[in-house]
Amino acid sequence: MNDSKPSPRFLLINPFRLPAGSRFIHRPVEGPKEIQLVNYGDVEHVLADVDWDLHPGPLTRHGDWSATNREEFAYVAADRLQIVRDACASGKYDAIVLLGGAEPGFQDAREIGKSFGIPVTGCAFSQMHIASMLGDRFSVIDLYEAHAKYFANIVVQHRFAERCASIRNIEYPLPRPGVEDRFPVGLQREKALAGEPSEMLETCVREAVAAIEDDGAEVLIFGCSATYWLRPFLQRRLNELGWDVPVLEGQSAAIQLAKLLVGLALNASGLTFPSSRPVKTRRRILP
Amino acid sequence: MNDSKPSPRFLLINPFRLPAGSRFIHRPVEGPKEIQLVNYGDVEHVLADVDWDLHPGPLTRHGDWSATNREEFAYVAADRLQIVRDACASGKYDAIVLLGGAEPGFQDAREIGKSFGIPVTGCAFSQMHIASMLGDRFSVIDLYEAHAKYFANIVVQHRFAERCASIRNIEYPLPRPGVEDRFPVGLQREKALAGEPSEMLETCVREAVAAIEDDGAEVLIFGCSATYWLRPFLQRRLNELGWDVPVLEGQSAAIQLAKLLVGLALNASGLTFPSSRPVKTRRRILP
Amino acid sequence: MNDSKPSPRFLLINPFRLPAGSRFIHRPVEGPKEIQLVNYGDVEHVLADVDWDLHPGPLTRHGDWSATNREEFAYVAADRLQIVRDACASGKYDAIVLLGGAEPGFQDAREIGKSFGIPVTGCAFSQMHIASMLGDRFSVIDLYEAHAKYFANIVVQHRFAERCASIRNIEYPLPRPGVEDRFPVGLQREKALAGEPSEMLETCVREAVAAIEDDGAEVLIFGCSATYWLRPFLQRRLNELGWDVPVLEGQSAAIQLAKLLVGLALNASGLTFPSSRPVKTRRRILP
Amino acid sequence: MNDSKPSPRFLLINPFRLPAGSRFIHRPVEGPKEIQLVNYGDVEHVLADVDWDLHPGPLTRHGDWSATNREEFAYVAADRLQIVRDACASGKYDAIVLLGGAEPGFQDAREIGKSFGIPVTGCAFSQMHIASMLGDRFSVIDLYEAHAKYFANIVVQHRFAERCASIRNIEYPLPRPGVEDRFPVGLQREKALAGEPSEMLETCVREAVAAIEDDGAEVLIFGCSATYWLRPFLQRRLNELGWDVPVLEGQSAAIQLAKLLVGLALNASGLTFPSSRPVKTRRRILP
Amino acid sequence: MNDSKPSPRFLLINPFRLPAGSRFIHRPVEGPKEIQLVNYGDVEHVLADVDWDLHPGPLTRHGDWSATNREEFAYVAADRLQIVRDACASGKYDAIVLLGGAEPGFQDAREIGKSFGIPVTGCAFSQMHIASMLGDRFSVIDLYEAHAKYFANIVVQHRFAERCASIRNIEYPLPRPGVEDRFPVGLQREKALAGEPSEMLETCVREAVAAIEDDGAEVLIFGCSATYWLRPFLQRRLNELGWDVPVLEGQSAAIQLAKLLVGLALNASGLTFPSSRPVKTRRRILP
Amino acid sequence: MNDSKPSPRFLLINPFRLPAGSRFIHRPVEGPKEIQLVNYGDVEHVLADVDWDLHPGPLTRHGDWSATNREEFAYVAADRLQIVRDACASGKYDAIVLLGGAEPGFQDAREIGKSFGIPVTGCAFSQMHIASMLGDRFSVIDLYEAHAKYFANIVVQHRFAERCASIRNIEYPLPRPGVEDRFPVGLQREKALAGEPSEMLETCVREAVAAIEDDGAEVLIFGCSATYWLRPFLQRRLNELGWDVPVLEGQSAAIQLAKLLVGLALNASGLTFPSSRPVKTRRRILP
């Protein structure tokens, strides 16, 4: 390897940050970047040749619980855009990686990145693109119905409707006022790591098999980032069942896509994200 | 008519409001609702049997110019949602009509409306639905490329890509820092009203004819609301040319659609906008 | 409300009329319009501000039973067109509402209406358009397979194939020579009204749930008009099961759509229904 | 060849017949079948191994001019169905070939044919199917806009929208009250046969080339049967221009398709045209 | 019938030939053409008026077992092309019929045929085209998963994805090193002929019914040619179950399609298979 | 950067090799890999961190000219597969990169790679995937019509038809017997490098602008690899014209995609390329 080639500089930005004392916190909001980046162990290898920072994301203003519906996503989307703008303006980064499964504000962030010549990748976008390289159709495993439906809109927006076999909902809603946390994700993960039965993993396997057998999925990806930890577990279980099907997760996908784009010096087409002051314009745009 | 039936109560909400002293103001931001509602004369007849209020929309926080790109739309979308939430919670309205061509935050507002049992309509959504009742394909006349491309995404999001023949861009960008106002919309309208040649109207006619002859449009609608005033002029001009094609504009469309929904006591499916606390959930969602 | 605004004048036309003595009669063919209009109670509220007449439809010439296949629909379609033409020519109506689920002759009637500047709405067309305003996909509950397949063709013709999740057949065929009436619709309705188990309603609920869970339906509409009475019953049952999904029926949909069009002074594009003596013609038409 | 194999027996049925004295007659309505079948010379070779009869079609009841709009097609469709039913019931035919470009009543006639086990072919249907065997997209040359738009609906109904590059309208409307016959088709054909310039042929060549170069057509077919005579002329002209593109016409296509189906003892699926008394029914039909 | 009309001359070419001593042989590789053409009895009637030869196909070079994956199909495709070229150049044939279900090299062979003015038909292509004449959607019964997936690609390549309801895999893989022949096809057929239970037929019936009830199939066709013998058995069984659905097989379909094309003097569009030395070229090709 | 991480080992394989003395040679067939890899300078930066070998590809057996039609592509496809198999079996490579624009045998090579757990990328596939990350639609610039049409089939096969705005043909056919080399590609390139007018570049610019303005392209890619050298020239020219649109070429795209896959330890889904001895199989495959 050409060791004179410098590592690309990435900023990873969480979708939002809960206030420190919130009883709804489900991922670390303090500590070194390797702690704040959930499932760090699963992406460590793809970050090995990256010079990266982590931004904890905007503090939620809708309350002290995770954003889980359209309204709340709209708030965190707007607030994260300002972080993206500042990061691009700082000149410190070659690419921005938006963390979080639902990609709030992703397309808007790409517009900002485009104006600075900096690629921005998101976890849903990247999983869909990579999944489409591997098989003819993918299915999404998602955490709860409102997220799954929101994700369905992202699939349409990213023009992957023909590639998406289904979105399979395992219905483990994130806690919020009025919604208790029956199966805390962290606990589920600990059980799975300990080799104990995890309800969440079992449901995930059941839905993944249904996606393969009933919906025509040939690749599996994840929706809400709170499901990403399931990737290695689901991959192993499917292989054990005899299903030779790749399972992706969003963070490594978004990091790898950012590397690919940086390596080709690409970000996005100026026709897809027209400048507010374009040099040349089209008379006719197609939907 | 059964005069014991009360008129429906609608709140019309502008997408944003520029600060009072801005040099970029292009529609009245003070005065009675009939003044603040642009092109009031064109929608007066459909408001005749409605009990309506007008909200001027959120004050822009990105600057003192109109929102014209994705980033700015994201900011006004988030801020308008709080107005929608308050209006729904007030119990004073049977429907919310979101003004403005690009519908920032429309789908999110529908989610809020759904949770209160109140329909929310938008001008792009309503024009597309009504256009589809009249002909097999519609084209959109839009004001400048960045808006046209944003609108293209709305078309896809509303799943009208197969119905949309094209988006025709007349490239009369709204003024903003760095973009001067070569052809102020207000002046163009005055010229057209006075029967003088209006560059904007002429471009609009040329693109509408191209949409009909080259793209297969059978109905015409408008993108940015700053083009809505063109509707009666374009309709007349096309008829004079021999083209028997309906031309819609967004405000009357959104008001009529709201009436239709209120009359049927409908707002939106709970499966399309799932509650944060749903009673019943699906295992499988399709994109 | 502006009480000087006159009520719109509508003519509602039944698809056909069985001869008075027929043993296959399943809806009143005599009496005041409120009696001849089936399920009047379900549409009374949307007719409250309409000045309406009812035409009983053409007398069947294929026999004394209901039209239930393509051949018979073609006969009643042709015969109803003459009623439409006469109604348009009379100058007495602002809109024509074609009753009946399968819309025989609907597109042809729109052509006639267009030539008089009068909108014509149909029950399948209207339900599909309104359903698409409420959710991403709708399913159709239909009465028997031949009707369901005929309806499938209407869905394609109206270019709603991408929006239609499925047509669910409950297989309660209308009686005709050789097909006995095992479960008379009228009797089924009486049972349902009396709170007794109705086989037809139970099948309808089962298929509606399958449409939601298996096919991806987010809105439900009806095919054959002999199923329209089920709307309020199905709506209640689905809600009781926890499914927050709108259920439409054709008559109120077609009446509301007619009002919307009359309010906007629209009927249909002259490019979609070209005149036999057009002023301007296109070189290129797209399918 | 196995000469013990009997020739298949076909009935060819014209779409309608004008009354004998009409000034709008544009094809022979008397004389032997070879005279009444227009362009007999162009199909003689495919009829060589067929035992065929010709039915002149139903007498028009809308007036003494050709059916040229939706309303008139609906009348002749209904009236031709009775001829189809009688022909099937006679036991004299192995297949029915519906002549005429717009196929009024074709799908309904197939339903009748299906109930007798007899295939029914039409000229639009057959051209589209054969064109799809030859190239990836076809364009249609049609006679006037109302026909072209009607044909567009047939393309959709037959589910060939993705295969149809365009319908190219040469705008030579058939004469009717109020529409004079500026370029009588018969005269145009005589000119072409005499090697003189024919306006109709020139327009046809221009539109065919546009279909190839601009629309992506790889095969050409015809809409209204009054254009069928153009086939050999257009084929030659395109070849002379260097375009190696097949040109079809409807009558030979419909006859050959009927032979193919008779040879395989096929007519239509009973699931596509369900019987009024089906043995087995489906719960779920897709659009 | 005009007995002076000569019979068309066809060459039928098997996809490959196993070496004489192979233990994997599953169809005769010696003897008269009626013996080497599998299921001759099922196609005898469509060959009655054809003057035909049979070519045994290229000897396999990948080994002494049947080609069953992409790599092996690529080898036999290349080798069969040379047979096609020689046959076309010989001037002895009016059409080439490629036998075998997966059509290796079919599109390439059409290019060769086009350059000689000779139509080439294949069994998958022909079945799909004819199935589309009979119903709105077809399903494919295929022999094992790798073939089914290969066939899925053919469906896409032939642009029938919208018409294809599903490919149903019965998983009876052809024997090859490492894959034993648990249910020899020949034995299964003998059992079926003897009226004894055949596992293969039972699985086929089960999957065909699932295709009808669950997938929306209205016509059934076959994938791998080793399933073609099932056609009459499956047709009878489905009819006995009450399903009035046509079942096709590839050889008769390909022969009939060849006759249709020869009868119309057609082969393929020169725009679909451009010459290496075209006279005229397009600037713009559509996918 | 983690310099203990070894560079990935790639084998780049040319599509074919002309015999040494051929008068049709248009790229070096001898010398070090940097010479034999055409346009090495354009891909040097993406190969900097790769440990790569180059295979010259199979010797053509159809003649001593480049493969330019379907038949010839089928021959070189089959012959290159054996090189792929040997390379995979050697254990020396982490990925295989197939050079050449038309990707002969690419899908078949992926099947082989899958069986060894090694990703295989191709230049058309990779360009399409990356283009789809950058904009909503891409157009392809191709060298001559037969290649463009072949490429159109690849677009369909890779399921990018909805993303592909057009394939623009500049018609500079590669020389072969009967086709002289009017504009040798090498000479065109030299002219362009020298800043002199190059007919090929001018045509390329004209077609690229047409793709943007008329077809809706937002990204540009190349078809035949003999056009790849145009990338930097076209990019500059479009930028100078004011079009901010990314232009890709195949070799760097295929190399970067291979890196992305290797970095994620992915190759292809076992359901998309089923093994000849699968552990688990599906009953139902979708097209």
Coordinates of C-alpha atoms in Angstrom, one line a residue, chain D residues 1-3 5-8 45-46 48-50 107 110 114 125 129-130 132-137 157-160 162-163 212-219 235 241-248 252-253 256-257 259-264 266-273 279-287, chain E residues 1-3 5-8 45-46 48-50 107 110 114 125 129-130 132-137 157-160 162-163 212-219 235 241-248 252-253 256-257 259-264 266-273 279-287:
Chain D
M1 CA -47.6 -31.1 -45.8
N2 CA -50.2 -33.3 -44.3
D3 CA -53.1 -32.7 -46.7
K5 CA -55.4 -32.0 -42.1
P6 CA -58.5 -29.8 -42.7
S7 CA -58.2 -26.1 -43.1
P8 CA -59.3 -24.1 -40.0
H45 CA -51.4 -15.3 -48.8
V46 CA -52.2 -15.8 -45.1
A48 CA -54.6 -19.3 -48.5
D49 CA -54.9 -22.2 -46.0
V50 CA -58.0 -20.9 -44.3
Q107 CA -62.4 -8.2 -24.7
R110 CA -63.2 -13.0 -26.1
K114 CA -64.0 -18.5 -24.2
F125 CA -54.1 -7.0 -30.0
H129 CA -48.2 -9.2 -29.6
I130 CA -46.4 -9.9 -32.9
S132 CA -43.3 -7.5 -29.3
M133 CA -41.8 -10.7 -30.8
L134 CA -39.7 -8.6 -33.2
G135 CA -38.3 -5.7 -31.2
D136 CA -38.2 -4.0 -27.8
R137 CA -40.6 -1.2 -28.6
Q157 CA -55.7 -2.3 -21.4
H158 CA -53.7 -4.9 -23.2
R159 CA -50.8 -4.1 -20.8
F160 CA -48.4 -3.0 -23.6
E162 CA -44.0 -0.4 -21.6
R163 CA -43.6 -1.7 -25.1
I212 CA -37.8 5.5 -34.9
E213 CA -35.4 8.4 -34.3
D214 CA -37.1 10.3 -31.5
D215 CA -39.3 7.7 -29.7
G216 CA -37.3 4.6 -29.8
A217 CA -39.6 2.5 -32.0
E218 CA -38.1 -0.7 -33.4
V219 CA -41.3 -2.0 -35.0
Q235 CA -42.2 -0.7 -45.5
L241 CA -34.2 5.3 -46.3
G242 CA -32.0 2.6 -44.8
W243 CA -34.2 1.7 -41.8
D244 CA -34.4 -2.0 -41.4
V245 CA -37.6 -2.1 -39.4
P246 CA -40.6 -4.4 -39.7
V247 CA -44.0 -2.8 -40.5
L248 CA -47.1 -4.8 -39.6
S252 CA -52.7 -10.5 -41.4
A253 CA -51.6 -10.3 -37.8
Q256 CA -52.0 -15.5 -38.1
L257 CA -52.6 -15.2 -34.4
K259 CA -54.0 -19.9 -36.7
L260 CA -51.4 -20.1 -33.9
L261 CA -54.1 -20.5 -31.3
V262 CA -56.2 -23.0 -33.2
G263 CA -53.0 -25.0 -33.8
L264 CA -52.4 -25.2 -30.1
L266 CA -55.9 -22.6 -27.1
N267 CA -58.3 -19.7 -26.6
A268 CA -58.0 -17.7 -23.4
S269 CA -57.5 -18.5 -19.7
G270 CA -60.7 -19.1 -17.7
L271 CA -59.1 -17.0 -14.9
T272 CA -58.8 -14.0 -17.2
F273 CA -62.4 -14.4 -18.4
V279 CA -66.3 -24.3 -10.7
K280 CA -63.5 -22.8 -8.7
T281 CA -62.8 -19.2 -7.7
R282 CA -60.0 -17.2 -6.3
R283 CA -60.0 -15.1 -3.1
R284 CA -57.5 -12.7 -4.5
I285 CA -57.2 -11.1 -7.9
L286 CA -54.4 -8.8 -8.9
P287 CA -54.8 -5.8 -11.2
Chain E
M1 CA -56.2 -26.0 -48.0
N2 CA -53.9 -24.8 -50.8
D3 CA -51.8 -27.9 -51.2
K5 CA -48.0 -24.2 -50.7
P6 CA -44.8 -26.0 -49.6
S7 CA -44.3 -26.9 -46.0
P8 CA -41.9 -24.7 -44.1
H45 CA -49.5 -32.5 -34.4
V46 CA -47.8 -29.2 -34.7
A48 CA -47.5 -32.4 -39.1
D49 CA -47.3 -29.6 -41.7
V50 CA -43.6 -28.9 -41.2
Q107 CA -30.6 -13.7 -28.4
R110 CA -31.4 -14.3 -33.3
K114 CA -31.5 -11.7 -38.6
F125 CA -39.4 -16.8 -25.4
H129 CA -45.3 -14.6 -25.7
I130 CA -48.1 -17.1 -26.1
S132 CA -49.4 -13.3 -22.6
M133 CA -52.0 -13.8 -25.3
L134 CA -54.1 -15.9 -23.0
G135 CA -54.1 -14.2 -19.7
D136 CA -52.8 -11.3 -17.7
R137 CA -50.0 -13.1 -15.8
Q157 CA -34.3 -9.9 -20.5
H158 CA -37.4 -10.6 -22.6
R159 CA -39.1 -7.8 -20.8
F160 CA -41.9 -9.9 -19.3
E162 CA -44.6 -7.4 -15.3
R163 CA -46.4 -10.4 -16.8
I212 CA -52.8 -19.6 -9.2
E213 CA -54.1 -18.9 -5.7
D214 CA -51.2 -17.0 -4.2
D215 CA -49.3 -15.4 -7.0
G216 CA -52.0 -14.5 -9.5
A217 CA -51.0 -16.7 -12.4
E218 CA -53.6 -17.1 -15.1
V219 CA -51.5 -19.3 -17.4
Q235 CA -53.4 -29.7 -17.5
L241 CA -59.5 -29.5 -9.5
G242 CA -61.8 -27.0 -11.3
W243 CA -59.1 -24.6 -12.5
D244 CA -59.7 -23.6 -16.1
V245 CA -56.2 -22.5 -16.8
P246 CA -54.1 -23.1 -19.9
V247 CA -50.8 -25.0 -19.5
L248 CA -48.1 -24.5 -22.2
S252 CA -44.9 -26.7 -29.5
A253 CA -44.9 -23.0 -28.5
Q256 CA -46.0 -22.5 -33.7
L257 CA -44.2 -19.1 -33.2
K259 CA -44.7 -20.9 -38.3
L260 CA -46.4 -17.6 -37.5
L261 CA -43.3 -15.6 -38.3
V262 CA -42.5 -17.6 -41.5
G263 CA -46.1 -17.0 -42.6
L264 CA -45.7 -13.3 -42.3
L266 CA -40.9 -11.7 -40.5
N267 CA -37.8 -12.4 -38.3
A268 CA -36.6 -9.6 -36.1
S269 CA -36.2 -5.9 -36.3
G270 CA -32.9 -4.6 -37.6
L271 CA -33.0 -2.0 -34.9
T272 CA -33.1 -4.6 -32.2
F273 CA -30.3 -6.6 -33.7
V279 CA -27.0 1.5 -43.4
K280 CA -28.6 3.9 -41.0
T281 CA -27.9 4.4 -37.3
R282 CA -29.7 6.1 -34.4
R283 CA -28.2 8.7 -32.2
R284 CA -30.3 7.6 -29.2
I285 CA -31.2 4.2 -28.0
L286 CA -33.5 3.5 -25.0
P287 CA -33.0 0.7 -22.5

